[in-house]
Short mmCIF file of C-alpha atoms in Angstrom, two decimals:
data_model
loop_
_atom_site.label_atom_id
_atom_site.label_comp_id
_atom_site.label_asym_id
_atom_site.label_seq_id
_atom_site.Cartn_x
_atom_site.Cartn_y
_atom_site.Cartn_z
CA MET A 1 38.32 125.84 135.60
CA PRO A 2 39.50 127.78 132.49
CA GLU A 3 41.03 125.77 129.66
CA ALA A 4 44.74 126.02 128.95
CA ALA A 5 45.21 127.57 125.54
CA ASN A 6 48.01 127.51 123.02
CA PRO A 7 49.41 131.06 123.05
CA VAL A 8 49.02 133.00 119.81
CA PRO A 9 52.01 135.05 118.64
CA LYS A 10 51.10 138.70 118.32
CA ASP A 11 52.44 139.96 115.01
CA PRO A 12 50.33 142.28 112.87
CA GLY A 13 52.32 141.23 109.80
CA PHE A 14 50.92 137.71 109.83
CA ALA A 15 47.43 136.53 108.94
CA GLU A 16 44.84 135.67 111.51
CA ALA A 17 45.29 132.25 113.10
CA GLY A 18 43.26 129.39 111.65
CA GLY A 19 41.30 126.59 113.27
CA TYR A 20 39.68 123.26 112.49
CA THR A 21 38.48 124.24 109.00
CA ARG A 22 41.92 125.26 107.74
CA LEU A 23 43.52 122.16 109.28
CA ALA A 24 40.84 119.88 107.79
CA GLU A 25 41.32 121.41 104.33
CA TYR A 26 45.06 120.91 104.54
CA MET A 27 44.63 117.28 105.58
CA GLY A 28 42.23 116.86 102.68
CA GLN A 29 44.89 118.12 100.25
CA HIS A 30 47.55 115.83 101.76
CA SER A 31 46.03 112.52 102.86
CA GLN A 32 49.28 111.34 104.46
CA LEU A 33 48.95 114.24 106.93
CA ALA A 34 45.50 113.17 108.15
CA ILE A 35 46.71 112.23 111.62
CA PHE A 36 44.36 111.63 114.53
CA ARG A 37 44.43 110.25 118.09
CA ARG A 38 43.78 106.57 118.66
CA PHE A 39 42.57 107.04 122.25
CA GLY A 40 44.00 103.62 123.04
CA THR A 41 43.86 103.94 126.83
CA LEU A 42 40.29 105.25 126.89
CA THR A 43 39.13 102.58 124.44
CA ASN A 44 40.68 99.82 126.50
CA ALA A 45 39.13 101.26 129.65
CA SER A 46 35.72 101.43 127.98
CA LEU A 47 36.02 97.80 126.90
CA LEU A 48 37.04 96.79 130.41
CA TYR A 49 34.03 98.58 131.92
CA LEU A 50 31.69 96.95 129.42
CA GLN A 51 33.26 93.59 130.16
CA ALA A 52 32.82 94.11 133.90
CA GLU A 53 29.20 95.20 133.48
CA ILE A 54 28.40 92.16 131.33
CA THR A 55 30.11 89.86 133.83
CA GLU A 56 28.05 91.28 136.70
CA LEU A 57 24.83 90.76 134.74
CA GLU A 58 25.96 87.25 133.76
CA HIS A 59 26.27 86.23 137.42
CA GLU A 60 22.96 87.93 138.22
CA LEU A 61 21.28 86.06 135.37
CA LYS A 62 22.58 82.71 136.60
CA TYR A 63 21.19 83.44 140.06
CA VAL A 64 17.79 84.46 138.68
CA GLN A 65 17.66 81.38 136.44
CA ALA A 66 18.36 79.15 139.44
CA GLN A 67 15.60 80.93 141.39
CA ASP A 68 13.12 80.44 138.54
CA CYS A 69 13.96 76.72 138.27
CA GLN A 70 13.33 76.28 142.01
CA SER A 71 10.18 78.39 142.03
CA ASP A 72 6.76 77.00 142.98
CA ASP A 73 5.40 78.73 139.90
CA ASP A 74 5.14 76.13 137.09
CA VAL A 75 5.37 78.84 134.41
CA ARG A 76 8.67 80.19 135.79
CA LYS A 77 10.06 76.64 135.86
CA GLU A 78 9.36 76.40 132.13
CA TYR A 79 11.53 79.46 131.36
CA GLU A 80 14.61 77.22 131.08
CA ARG A 81 12.99 75.04 128.37
CA SER A 82 10.52 77.37 126.64
CA TRP A 83 11.37 80.65 124.97
CA TYR A 84 7.66 81.19 124.43
CA ARG A 85 7.00 81.15 128.18
CA LEU A 86 10.04 83.36 128.86
CA SER A 87 9.16 85.92 126.18
CA ARG A 88 5.55 86.11 127.34
CA SER A 89 6.82 87.35 130.70
CA ALA A 90 7.57 90.68 128.97
CA SER A 91 3.90 91.54 129.26
CA LEU A 92 3.96 91.15 133.02
CA GLU A 93 4.45 93.97 135.52
CA GLU A 94 7.79 95.70 135.11
CA GLY A 95 10.26 94.80 137.87
CA SER A 96 8.37 91.68 138.96
CA GLU A 97 10.19 88.43 139.74
CA GLU A 98 8.40 86.69 136.88
CA ARG A 99 9.84 89.20 134.39
CA GLU A 100 13.33 89.62 135.86
CA GLN A 101 15.04 86.90 133.80
CA TYR A 102 13.66 88.26 130.54
CA GLU A 103 14.77 91.81 131.40
CA LEU A 104 18.29 90.63 132.19
CA ILE A 105 18.52 88.71 128.91
CA MET A 106 17.38 91.75 126.91
CA LYS A 107 19.85 94.00 128.69
CA LEU A 108 22.67 91.51 128.13
CA ARG A 109 21.76 91.22 124.45
CA GLU A 110 22.12 94.99 124.03
CA LEU A 111 25.37 95.23 126.01
CA ILE A 112 27.01 92.24 124.29
CA ALA A 113 26.20 93.72 120.86
CA GLN A 114 27.70 97.03 122.00
CA TYR A 115 30.74 95.21 123.41
CA HIS A 116 31.39 93.22 120.23
CA GLN A 117 30.98 96.34 118.09
CA ALA A 118 33.49 98.17 120.26
CA LEU A 119 35.90 95.22 120.03
CA TYR A 120 35.59 95.15 116.25
CA PHE A 121 36.25 98.85 115.74
CA HIS A 122 39.07 98.84 118.28
CA GLY A 123 40.67 95.99 116.33
CA LYS A 124 40.31 97.99 113.13
CA ALA A 125 41.87 101.04 114.79
CA LEU A 126 44.82 98.94 115.95
CA GLU A 127 45.43 97.90 112.33
CA LEU A 128 45.93 101.53 111.32
CA PRO A 129 49.62 102.51 111.30
CA SER A 130 51.26 105.20 113.36
CA PRO A 131 52.46 108.18 111.30
CA HIS A 132 56.05 108.30 110.17
CA VAL A 133 58.14 110.58 112.38
CA LYS A 134 59.04 112.77 109.41
CA ILE A 135 55.41 113.10 108.27
CA PHE A 136 54.35 113.97 111.81
CA GLY A 137 57.12 116.54 112.04
CA ASP A 138 55.98 118.15 108.77
CA LEU A 139 52.41 118.46 110.04
CA ARG A 140 53.57 119.83 113.38
CA GLU A 141 55.74 122.43 111.68
CA TRP A 142 52.89 123.49 109.39
CA ILE A 143 50.54 123.86 112.37
CA VAL A 144 52.78 126.08 114.50
CA ARG A 145 54.58 128.27 111.95
CA PRO A 146 52.94 131.66 111.36
CA THR A 147 54.08 131.59 107.71
CA MET A 148 52.38 128.24 107.14
CA GLY A 149 49.15 126.96 108.65
CA PHE A 150 49.31 128.95 111.87
CA ILE A 151 46.64 126.81 113.55
CA HIS A 152 45.44 128.05 116.91
CA ILE A 153 43.01 125.76 118.74
CA VAL A 154 41.89 127.06 122.13
CA SER A 155 40.18 123.90 123.45
CA LYS A 156 42.00 121.16 125.36
CA ASP A 157 42.77 119.12 122.22
CA TRP A 158 45.39 121.64 121.07
CA ARG A 159 48.09 119.34 122.47
CA THR A 160 47.06 116.47 120.15
CA TRP A 161 49.91 117.02 117.69
CA GLU A 162 52.64 117.84 120.20
CA GLN A 163 53.79 114.22 120.55
CA CYS A 164 53.67 111.26 118.21
CA ASP A 165 52.30 108.86 120.85
CA ASP A 166 48.82 107.36 120.42
CA LEU A 167 48.40 108.76 116.90
CA ILE A 168 47.17 106.98 113.77
CA THR A 169 46.99 107.75 110.08
CA PHE A 170 44.99 106.29 107.21
CA GLU A 171 48.01 106.34 104.90
CA LYS A 172 49.40 102.80 104.92
CA SER A 173 52.99 103.16 103.79
CA THR A 174 54.46 100.28 101.79
CA MET A 175 57.98 101.60 102.24
CA ASP A 176 60.46 99.48 104.13
CA ARG A 177 62.98 100.97 106.56
CA PHE A 178 65.68 101.43 103.92
CA THR A 179 63.36 103.03 101.36
CA SER A 180 61.82 105.26 104.03
CA LEU A 181 65.22 106.44 105.25
CA LEU A 182 66.41 106.96 101.69
CA THR A 183 63.24 108.83 100.68
CA TYR A 184 63.12 111.38 103.46
CA THR A 185 66.89 111.85 103.58
CA ILE A 186 67.11 112.58 99.85
CA VAL A 187 64.12 114.93 99.93
CA ASP A 188 65.56 116.89 102.86
CA ILE A 189 68.97 117.20 101.22
CA TYR A 190 67.47 118.12 97.84
CA HIS A 191 65.17 120.73 99.35
CA SER A 192 67.92 122.30 101.46
CA LEU A 193 70.41 122.56 98.60
CA ILE A 194 68.29 122.98 95.47
CA GLY A 195 64.54 122.58 95.85
CA ARG A 196 63.79 125.62 97.98
CA HIS A 197 65.54 127.83 95.44
CA ILE A 198 63.95 126.57 92.21
CA HIS A 199 60.49 125.35 93.29
CA ARG A 200 57.61 127.63 94.11
CA ALA A 201 54.66 127.00 96.36
CA ARG A 202 51.40 125.82 94.84
CA LYS A 203 49.25 128.59 93.41
CA SER A 204 46.15 127.11 95.03
CA THR A 205 46.29 127.64 98.76
CA ILE A 206 43.97 127.46 101.73
CA LEU A 207 45.82 130.25 103.49
CA PRO A 208 44.29 133.72 103.80
CA LEU A 209 44.98 136.17 100.98
CA ASN A 210 46.59 138.73 103.31
CA TYR A 211 49.63 136.54 103.92
CA ARG A 212 52.77 138.57 103.20
CA ASP A 213 54.46 135.72 101.31
CA HIS A 214 52.99 132.63 99.65
CA ARG A 215 56.39 131.22 98.69
CA HIS A 216 56.86 129.37 101.94
CA THR A 217 55.48 125.88 101.24
CA VAL A 218 56.86 123.54 98.58
CA THR A 219 55.04 120.27 97.89
CA TYR A 220 56.83 117.27 96.41
CA SER A 221 54.87 114.51 94.69
CA HIS A 222 54.88 111.24 96.63
CA LYS A 223 54.54 109.30 93.37
CA SER A 224 57.64 110.92 91.89
CA ILE A 225 59.62 110.34 95.08
CA SER A 226 58.45 106.72 95.19
CA ARG A 227 59.50 106.10 91.58
CA PHE A 228 62.95 107.55 92.20
CA THR A 229 63.57 105.62 95.40
CA GLN A 230 62.37 102.36 93.84
CA ALA A 231 64.71 102.83 90.89
CA PHE A 232 67.58 103.72 93.21
CA THR A 233 66.88 100.72 95.45
CA VAL A 234 66.79 98.34 92.47
CA LEU A 235 70.09 99.81 91.27
CA ILE A 236 71.71 99.18 94.67
CA ALA A 237 70.30 95.65 94.83
CA SER A 238 71.65 94.79 91.40
CA THR A 239 75.14 96.03 92.25
CA LEU A 240 75.48 93.91 95.41
CA PRO A 241 76.27 90.59 93.69
CA ILE A 242 78.44 92.38 91.12
CA ALA A 243 80.48 94.03 93.89
CA ALA A 244 80.94 90.67 95.61
CA ILE A 245 82.03 89.06 92.34
CA VAL A 246 84.59 91.83 91.73
CA VAL A 247 86.05 91.23 95.19
CA LEU A 248 86.16 87.47 94.61
CA TYR A 249 87.86 87.97 91.25
CA SER A 250 90.62 90.02 92.82
CA VAL A 251 91.32 87.35 95.48
CA HIS A 252 93.06 84.11 94.48
CA ASP A 253 93.28 82.24 97.78
CA MET A 254 90.40 79.72 97.98
CA VAL A 255 90.00 79.91 101.79
CA THR A 256 89.81 83.69 101.63
CA ARG A 257 87.23 83.47 98.84
CA ILE A 258 85.04 81.15 100.89
CA GLY A 259 85.30 83.54 103.84
CA ILE A 260 84.26 86.45 101.60
CA ILE A 261 81.23 84.50 100.37
CA ALA A 262 80.20 83.65 103.94
CA ALA A 263 80.61 87.25 105.13
CA SER A 264 78.81 88.83 102.16
CA THR A 265 75.96 86.31 102.38
CA GLY A 266 75.54 87.01 106.09
CA LEU A 267 75.60 90.75 105.46
CA PHE A 268 73.04 90.36 102.67
CA SER A 269 70.58 88.37 104.78
CA THR A 270 71.00 90.65 107.79
CA SER A 271 70.39 93.72 105.65
CA MET A 272 67.21 92.19 104.21
CA SER A 273 65.97 91.36 107.68
CA LEU A 274 66.65 94.80 109.18
CA LEU A 275 65.96 97.12 106.26
CA THR A 276 63.12 95.48 104.33
CA MET A 277 59.65 94.13 105.03
CA ALA A 278 60.47 90.75 103.47
CA SER A 279 59.11 87.64 105.17
CA LEU A 280 61.37 84.90 106.55
CA GLN A 281 60.61 82.74 103.52
CA GLU A 282 61.49 85.57 101.11
CA ILE A 283 64.74 86.32 102.97
CA PHE A 284 65.73 82.64 102.88
CA ALA A 285 65.01 82.36 99.13
CA ALA A 286 66.85 85.59 98.26
CA THR A 287 69.87 84.67 100.39
CA ALA A 288 70.04 81.21 98.82
CA ALA A 289 69.92 82.74 95.33
CA TYR A 290 72.58 85.30 96.24
CA ALA A 291 74.88 82.64 97.67
CA ALA A 292 74.27 80.40 94.64
CA VAL A 293 75.42 83.14 92.25
CA LEU A 294 78.67 83.58 94.20
CA VAL A 295 79.30 79.84 94.47
CA VAL A 296 78.74 79.36 90.73
CA PHE A 297 81.19 82.17 89.99
CA LEU A 298 83.68 80.66 92.41
CA GLY A 299 83.43 77.23 90.75
CA THR A 300 83.69 78.73 87.28
CA THR A 301 86.78 80.78 87.98
CA ASP A 302 88.42 77.89 89.87
CA ASN A 303 87.90 75.53 86.92
CA ALA A 304 89.18 78.14 84.48
CA GLY A 305 92.29 78.67 86.59
CA SER A 306 93.05 74.97 86.83
#
């Protein structure tokens, strides 16, 4: 049966479509775009088959061990208590009853080692994060656009980067939800309004030299973006208690002030829980400190007023 292929746009003005080499080079230049399939379903199925095979051999081994213990052969009876006797059976005729227990043990040893190795690497693969939707979208756009990567893979794996399901990346992002949203939103806005007009594409490129225009890809430094978003996040965090204090200062009714403190503290803790990667202990400590600042201000202004 012929393989379904990703259709190649026919346009003599564009360069020839690229393949694995061009894609690998691009991923090498941008490590966050090194996105691969996890093959979660197939891995789980393989583990289940290994588990089933080991279980079958386990039951077979128990039966053979019982047969050896009940045998009239004194040597076979010693298999249960003497590894020397059991291992010596390896020199006997292949497929004989005297050697069967040893053969099963050797086969189980190999399968169990294979099973544990597969479990270990599957666990490691599960620890790898899924790519951010924006990062995946950038890679997908680069792959399909004729003025960018223009990757054309004709084998069945060409659908790998069509959907974000079952994909992993080696780039472990330390950004929380708020920082991630802020980062990609700001970059998109900046690029749409300013960046695409004042920045030029990198001079070094993996694209063919007969491309009509090399000014189609602008790369922004992740380090620079990270520094900006961290500074912006710290600025927002530092203004939260100040904003609450300003509101409290403008209100003179004590009951209303207490209500404002309760509402702002609840909003603060909820925001930390939903938008950051802080642990429960860190959220509790930060909320307590935030509430303490407001309570101290409330007590200070109340004493000054009286």
